Short mmCIF file of C-alpha atoms in Angstrom, two decimals:
data_model
loop_
_atom_site.label_atom_id
_atom_site.label_comp_id
_atom_site.label_asym_id
_atom_site.label_seq_id
_atom_site.Cartn_x
_atom_site.Cartn_y
_atom_site.Cartn_z
CA MET A 1 8.93 -12.74 -8.45
CA ALA A 2 8.55 -15.77 -10.02
CA GLY A 3 5.83 -18.40 -9.45
CA SER A 4 2.38 -18.26 -8.62
CA PRO A 5 0.68 -18.52 -5.04
CA ASP A 6 -0.13 -22.06 -3.80
CA THR A 7 -3.33 -23.23 -5.16
CA SER A 8 -3.34 -26.75 -3.86
CA SER A 9 -6.89 -28.05 -2.60
CA THR A 10 -5.95 -27.81 1.07
CA ALA A 11 -4.37 -24.49 1.21
CA ALA A 12 -6.05 -21.19 1.57
CA ILE A 13 -5.33 -17.50 2.10
CA ALA A 14 -7.34 -15.58 4.70
CA PHE A 15 -8.04 -11.81 4.55
CA ILE A 16 -8.92 -10.12 7.78
CA GLY A 17 -10.70 -7.07 6.46
CA GLY A 18 -12.39 -6.93 2.96
CA GLY A 19 -11.45 -3.33 2.10
CA ASN A 20 -9.80 -1.97 -0.89
CA MET A 21 -6.41 -3.00 0.08
CA ALA A 22 -7.66 -6.53 0.48
CA SER A 23 -9.69 -6.18 -2.88
CA ALA A 24 -6.68 -5.41 -4.67
CA ILE A 25 -4.71 -8.45 -3.46
CA ILE A 26 -7.66 -10.45 -4.06
CA GLY A 27 -8.15 -9.55 -7.42
CA GLY A 28 -4.64 -10.13 -8.25
CA LEU A 29 -4.75 -13.37 -6.95
CA LEU A 30 -7.75 -14.31 -9.05
CA ARG A 31 -6.29 -12.91 -12.06
CA GLN A 32 -3.24 -15.32 -11.63
CA GLY A 33 -5.46 -18.41 -11.18
CA THR A 34 -6.27 -18.51 -7.56
CA SER A 35 -9.87 -20.06 -7.09
CA PRO A 36 -12.28 -18.09 -5.05
CA ALA A 37 -12.79 -21.55 -3.00
CA GLN A 38 -9.29 -21.24 -1.83
CA LEU A 39 -10.02 -17.63 -0.07
CA GLU A 40 -11.45 -16.88 3.12
CA VAL A 41 -12.51 -13.35 4.11
CA VAL A 42 -13.49 -12.07 7.58
CA GLU A 43 -15.55 -8.75 6.81
CA PRO A 44 -17.65 -7.53 9.78
CA PHE A 45 -19.54 -4.93 7.70
CA ALA A 46 -22.63 -6.22 5.41
CA PRO A 47 -22.09 -3.38 2.40
CA ALA A 48 -18.39 -4.78 2.20
CA ARG A 49 -19.41 -8.27 2.38
CA ALA A 50 -21.90 -7.48 -0.43
CA LYS A 51 -19.32 -5.80 -2.41
CA LEU A 52 -16.90 -8.80 -2.29
CA ARG A 53 -19.72 -11.03 -3.19
CA GLU A 54 -20.68 -8.72 -6.11
CA GLN A 55 -17.00 -8.10 -7.30
CA PHE A 56 -15.64 -11.51 -6.88
CA GLY A 57 -18.26 -13.94 -5.94
CA LEU A 58 -16.81 -14.60 -2.43
CA GLU A 59 -18.94 -15.20 0.54
CA ALA A 60 -17.33 -13.46 3.44
CA LEU A 61 -17.48 -14.48 7.08
CA GLU A 62 -18.79 -12.00 9.50
CA ALA A 63 -16.51 -13.07 12.32
CA ALA A 64 -13.34 -15.23 12.52
CA GLY A 65 -14.00 -18.84 12.90
CA PRO A 66 -12.64 -22.44 12.41
CA ALA A 67 -12.68 -21.95 8.59
CA LEU A 68 -9.52 -19.83 9.17
CA ARG A 69 -7.71 -22.92 10.13
CA ARG A 70 -6.99 -24.12 6.58
CA ALA A 71 -5.06 -20.78 5.81
CA HIS A 72 -1.46 -20.93 5.30
CA LEU A 73 -1.41 -17.35 4.99
CA VAL A 74 -3.27 -14.57 6.77
CA VAL A 75 -3.25 -11.06 5.42
CA TRP A 76 -4.41 -8.46 7.99
CA ALA A 77 -6.05 -5.67 6.09
CA VAL A 78 -7.68 -3.94 8.93
CA LYS A 79 -7.62 -0.22 10.14
CA PRO A 80 -4.86 0.20 12.80
CA GLN A 81 -7.42 0.89 15.62
CA THR A 82 -9.06 -2.29 14.94
CA PHE A 83 -6.27 -4.77 14.57
CA ARG A 84 -5.80 -5.94 18.15
CA ASP A 85 -9.58 -6.72 18.55
CA ALA A 86 -9.67 -8.52 15.39
CA ALA A 87 -6.42 -10.31 16.36
CA ALA A 88 -7.96 -11.54 19.38
CA GLN A 89 -10.67 -12.98 17.74
CA ALA A 90 -8.82 -14.92 15.01
CA ARG A 91 -5.93 -16.09 17.19
CA ALA A 92 -7.27 -19.50 18.02
CA HIS A 93 -7.56 -20.19 14.36
CA THR A 94 -4.46 -18.83 12.83
CA GLY A 95 -1.65 -20.01 14.76
CA GLY A 96 0.07 -22.04 12.13
CA ALA A 97 0.01 -19.40 9.50
CA LEU A 98 2.13 -17.04 7.95
CA HIS A 99 1.10 -13.32 8.80
CA LEU A 100 1.22 -10.64 6.38
CA SER A 101 0.10 -7.17 7.51
CA VAL A 102 -0.80 -4.15 5.39
CA ALA A 103 -2.06 -2.26 8.44
CA ALA A 104 -0.22 1.17 8.69
CA GLY A 105 1.77 2.03 11.74
CA ILE A 106 1.11 -1.38 13.71
CA ARG A 107 4.75 -2.60 14.39
CA SER A 108 5.85 -6.24 14.19
CA ASP A 109 6.30 -6.44 18.09
CA SER A 110 2.54 -5.78 18.65
CA ILE A 111 1.43 -8.21 15.91
CA ALA A 112 3.68 -11.11 17.33
CA ALA A 113 2.07 -10.46 20.82
CA TRP A 114 -1.47 -10.23 19.66
CA THR A 115 -1.32 -13.22 17.08
CA GLY A 116 1.05 -15.39 19.28
CA THR A 117 3.56 -15.98 16.32
CA GLU A 118 6.91 -14.85 15.00
CA ARG A 119 6.08 -15.56 11.47
CA ILE A 120 5.13 -12.09 10.50
CA VAL A 121 5.82 -9.90 7.44
CA ARG A 122 4.78 -6.10 7.34
CA CYS A 123 3.95 -4.65 4.09
CA MET A 124 3.15 -0.88 3.11
CA PRO A 125 1.42 -0.85 -0.22
CA ASN A 126 -0.40 1.84 -2.02
CA THR A 127 -3.64 2.38 -3.95
CA PRO A 128 -2.30 1.77 -7.44
CA ALA A 129 -2.29 -1.63 -6.28
CA LEU A 130 -5.95 -1.80 -7.19
CA ILE A 131 -4.96 -1.72 -10.93
CA GLY A 132 -1.82 -3.89 -10.66
CA LYS A 133 0.38 -0.73 -10.74
CA GLY A 134 1.22 -0.38 -6.82
CA ILE A 135 4.51 -0.42 -4.98
CA SER A 136 5.09 -2.16 -1.77
CA ALA A 137 7.77 -2.29 0.77
CA LEU A 138 8.21 -5.50 2.84
CA TYR A 139 9.80 -6.19 6.39
CA ALA A 140 10.06 -9.53 7.71
CA ARG A 141 10.82 -10.41 11.29
CA PRO A 142 13.51 -12.92 12.37
CA GLY A 143 11.30 -15.87 12.39
CA VAL A 144 10.24 -15.43 9.08
CA SER A 145 11.85 -18.42 6.64
CA PRO A 146 13.05 -17.94 3.07
CA ASP A 147 9.89 -19.88 1.88
CA ASP A 148 7.67 -17.37 4.02
CA ARG A 149 9.46 -14.52 2.33
CA MET A 150 8.51 -16.12 -1.08
CA GLN A 151 4.87 -16.51 -0.17
CA ALA A 152 4.66 -12.84 0.59
CA GLU A 153 6.62 -11.82 -2.30
CA GLN A 154 4.24 -14.10 -4.54
CA VAL A 155 1.10 -12.45 -3.04
CA ILE A 156 2.27 -8.96 -2.88
CA ALA A 157 3.42 -9.29 -6.76
CA THR A 158 0.02 -9.56 -7.94
CA THR A 159 -0.39 -5.97 -6.98
CA GLY A 160 2.67 -4.44 -8.67
CA GLU A 161 6.37 -3.98 -7.76
CA TRP A 162 7.81 -4.61 -4.11
CA LEU A 163 10.91 -4.41 -2.04
CA TRP A 164 12.24 -5.45 1.13
CA VAL A 165 13.63 -2.88 3.79
CA GLN A 166 16.06 -4.34 6.52
CA ASP A 167 15.02 -2.04 9.33
CA GLU A 168 11.51 -2.01 10.28
CA ALA A 169 11.34 1.64 11.29
CA GLN A 170 11.97 2.37 7.53
CA LEU A 171 8.45 1.63 6.99
CA ASP A 172 7.35 4.90 8.50
CA ALA A 173 9.46 6.66 5.77
CA VAL A 174 7.73 4.08 3.09
CA THR A 175 4.14 4.98 4.50
CA ALA A 176 5.26 8.63 4.32
CA LEU A 177 6.60 8.41 0.61
CA SER A 178 4.79 5.85 -1.32
CA GLY A 179 1.92 4.70 1.05
CA SER A 180 0.59 8.35 1.09
CA GLY A 181 2.11 9.03 -2.06
CA PRO A 182 -0.68 8.87 -4.70
CA ALA A 183 -2.67 11.55 -2.61
CA TYR A 184 0.28 13.95 -3.19
CA VAL A 185 -0.02 13.20 -6.96
CA PHE A 186 -3.94 13.66 -7.06
CA PHE A 187 -3.19 16.99 -4.95
CA PHE A 188 -1.12 18.23 -7.91
CA LEU A 189 -3.30 17.01 -10.50
CA GLU A 190 -6.08 19.33 -8.89
CA ALA A 191 -4.08 22.38 -8.69
CA MET A 192 -2.72 21.68 -12.68
CA THR A 193 -6.23 21.31 -13.64
CA GLN A 194 -7.46 24.33 -11.66
CA ALA A 195 -4.73 26.28 -13.35
CA GLY A 196 -5.57 24.98 -16.80
CA VAL A 197 -8.96 26.21 -16.15
CA GLU A 198 -8.11 29.46 -15.07
CA MET A 199 -5.96 29.91 -18.26
CA GLY A 200 -8.95 29.02 -20.53
CA LEU A 201 -8.99 25.37 -21.22
CA PRO A 202 -12.03 23.26 -20.54
CA ARG A 203 -11.79 21.40 -17.44
CA GLU A 204 -12.01 17.77 -19.25
CA GLN A 205 -9.12 18.94 -21.19
CA ALA A 206 -6.90 20.11 -18.39
CA TYR A 207 -7.45 17.21 -16.44
CA ARG A 208 -6.26 15.01 -19.21
CA LEU A 209 -3.44 16.91 -19.87
CA ALA A 210 -2.41 16.96 -16.20
CA VAL A 211 -2.69 12.97 -16.01
CA ALA A 212 -0.99 12.43 -19.05
CA THR A 213 1.91 14.56 -17.98
CA PHE A 214 2.39 12.79 -14.66
CA GLY A 215 1.91 9.57 -16.38
CA GLY A 216 4.39 10.37 -19.08
CA ALA A 217 6.99 11.95 -16.85
CA ALA A 218 6.98 9.24 -14.26
CA ALA A 219 7.49 6.49 -17.19
CA LEU A 220 10.35 8.60 -18.62
CA ALA A 221 12.05 9.06 -14.76
CA HIS A 222 11.43 4.97 -14.68
CA ALA A 223 13.12 4.23 -17.88
CA SER A 224 16.02 6.74 -17.53
CA GLN A 225 19.16 6.21 -15.85
CA GLU A 226 19.34 9.92 -15.11
CA PRO A 227 18.37 11.56 -11.53
CA PRO A 228 15.37 13.92 -11.33
CA GLU A 229 17.44 16.88 -11.16
CA VAL A 230 18.80 16.25 -14.53
CA LEU A 231 15.82 15.36 -16.15
CA ARG A 232 14.11 18.28 -15.00
CA GLN A 233 17.22 20.58 -16.09
CA ARG A 234 16.81 19.39 -19.46
CA VAL A 235 13.30 20.71 -19.86
CA THR A 236 14.13 24.11 -17.95
CA SER A 237 15.71 26.43 -20.30
CA LYS A 238 16.71 29.80 -19.01
CA GLY A 239 14.33 32.34 -19.50
CA GLY A 240 11.77 29.96 -20.85
CA THR A 241 8.33 28.95 -19.54
CA THR A 242 9.30 25.87 -17.38
CA HIS A 243 12.11 28.07 -15.85
CA ALA A 244 9.44 30.72 -15.04
CA ALA A 245 7.24 28.06 -13.07
CA ILE A 246 10.31 26.70 -11.29
CA ALA A 247 11.64 30.04 -10.27
CA SER A 248 8.33 30.81 -8.75
CA MET A 249 8.16 27.69 -6.88
CA GLU A 250 11.55 28.22 -5.49
CA HIS A 251 10.75 31.52 -4.53
CA ASP A 252 7.62 30.14 -2.57
CA ARG A 253 10.01 27.40 -1.00
CA VAL A 254 7.31 24.53 -2.62
CA GLN A 255 10.14 21.90 -2.41
CA ALA A 256 11.18 22.50 1.18
CA LEU A 257 7.34 22.63 2.42
CA PHE A 258 6.71 19.62 0.41
CA VAL A 259 9.69 17.63 2.13
CA LYS A 260 8.17 19.01 5.29
CA ALA A 261 4.97 17.77 4.68
CA LEU A 262 6.26 14.17 4.15
CA HIS A 263 8.13 14.31 7.44
CA ALA A 264 4.62 15.20 8.86
CA ALA A 265 3.28 11.88 7.44
CA GLY A 266 6.38 9.83 8.76
CA ARG A 267 5.50 11.26 12.27
CA ARG A 268 1.98 10.15 12.03
CA ALA A 269 2.82 6.80 10.81
CA ARG A 270 4.90 6.31 14.03
CA GLU A 271 2.18 8.07 16.20
CA LEU A 272 -0.09 5.48 14.95
CA GLY A 273 1.99 2.55 16.32
CA ASP A 274 2.25 4.24 19.48
CA GLU A 275 -1.60 4.91 19.62
CA PHE A 276 -2.83 1.54 18.67
CA GLY A 277 0.02 -0.95 18.93
CA GLY A 278 0.01 -1.33 22.76
CA LEU A 279 1.10 -4.52 24.26
#
């Protein structure tokens, strides 16, 4: 993760799409010293361009054009259903760049066909990247050099942790686990807050307790060498309050149903590639 992104006077990083994930990476790059003048952003929607101007002082382009030719790295932060059309517009200007895609589901075979290059890294980030606490998985096509890998790492490291997977199909599992994962945490935070309210706590206090509990437990798991089963057992005394809650969830097959839900997310990730990644 060492090193800072290239900030030479001629180099640029281009973003196709200027939404939340692009903003997370842009914010990280700016915090690490990249000049706004070294960033190009293509964003067709006027409200999103206005937000980029207000948040970062960036004047985004409405459509791809010759300005993209100075980019040594192109970050694809578009919705899966718009990737193909966006690539058709940008292709004439981005042939010499490394391409880093954060679009869910779109496979590198499709990206290679649409962009005309084999220098493609796929990335599956998640929304805590917005505050520099994300976790991303990266996959590189064979045409990606060690220097290309380092470029991708340097950019993604501005948003949090990262790891490489060897098999592109594993990104569907990553999408289901960590890409969609923040929503699962928020789902359980909703449930814990509601339970606290029903048991007599003010909503603000119940929510604060729930958030701090998730954050603290995650930090403890991160710092521990023990597997989660052992950590759970250590706070689950037989006959106690935690045991009562775990026994209730086991009776209702909560864990099995949760695993089933993640498999559904993984299937949907594969379907996105099938639906929107046609060559």
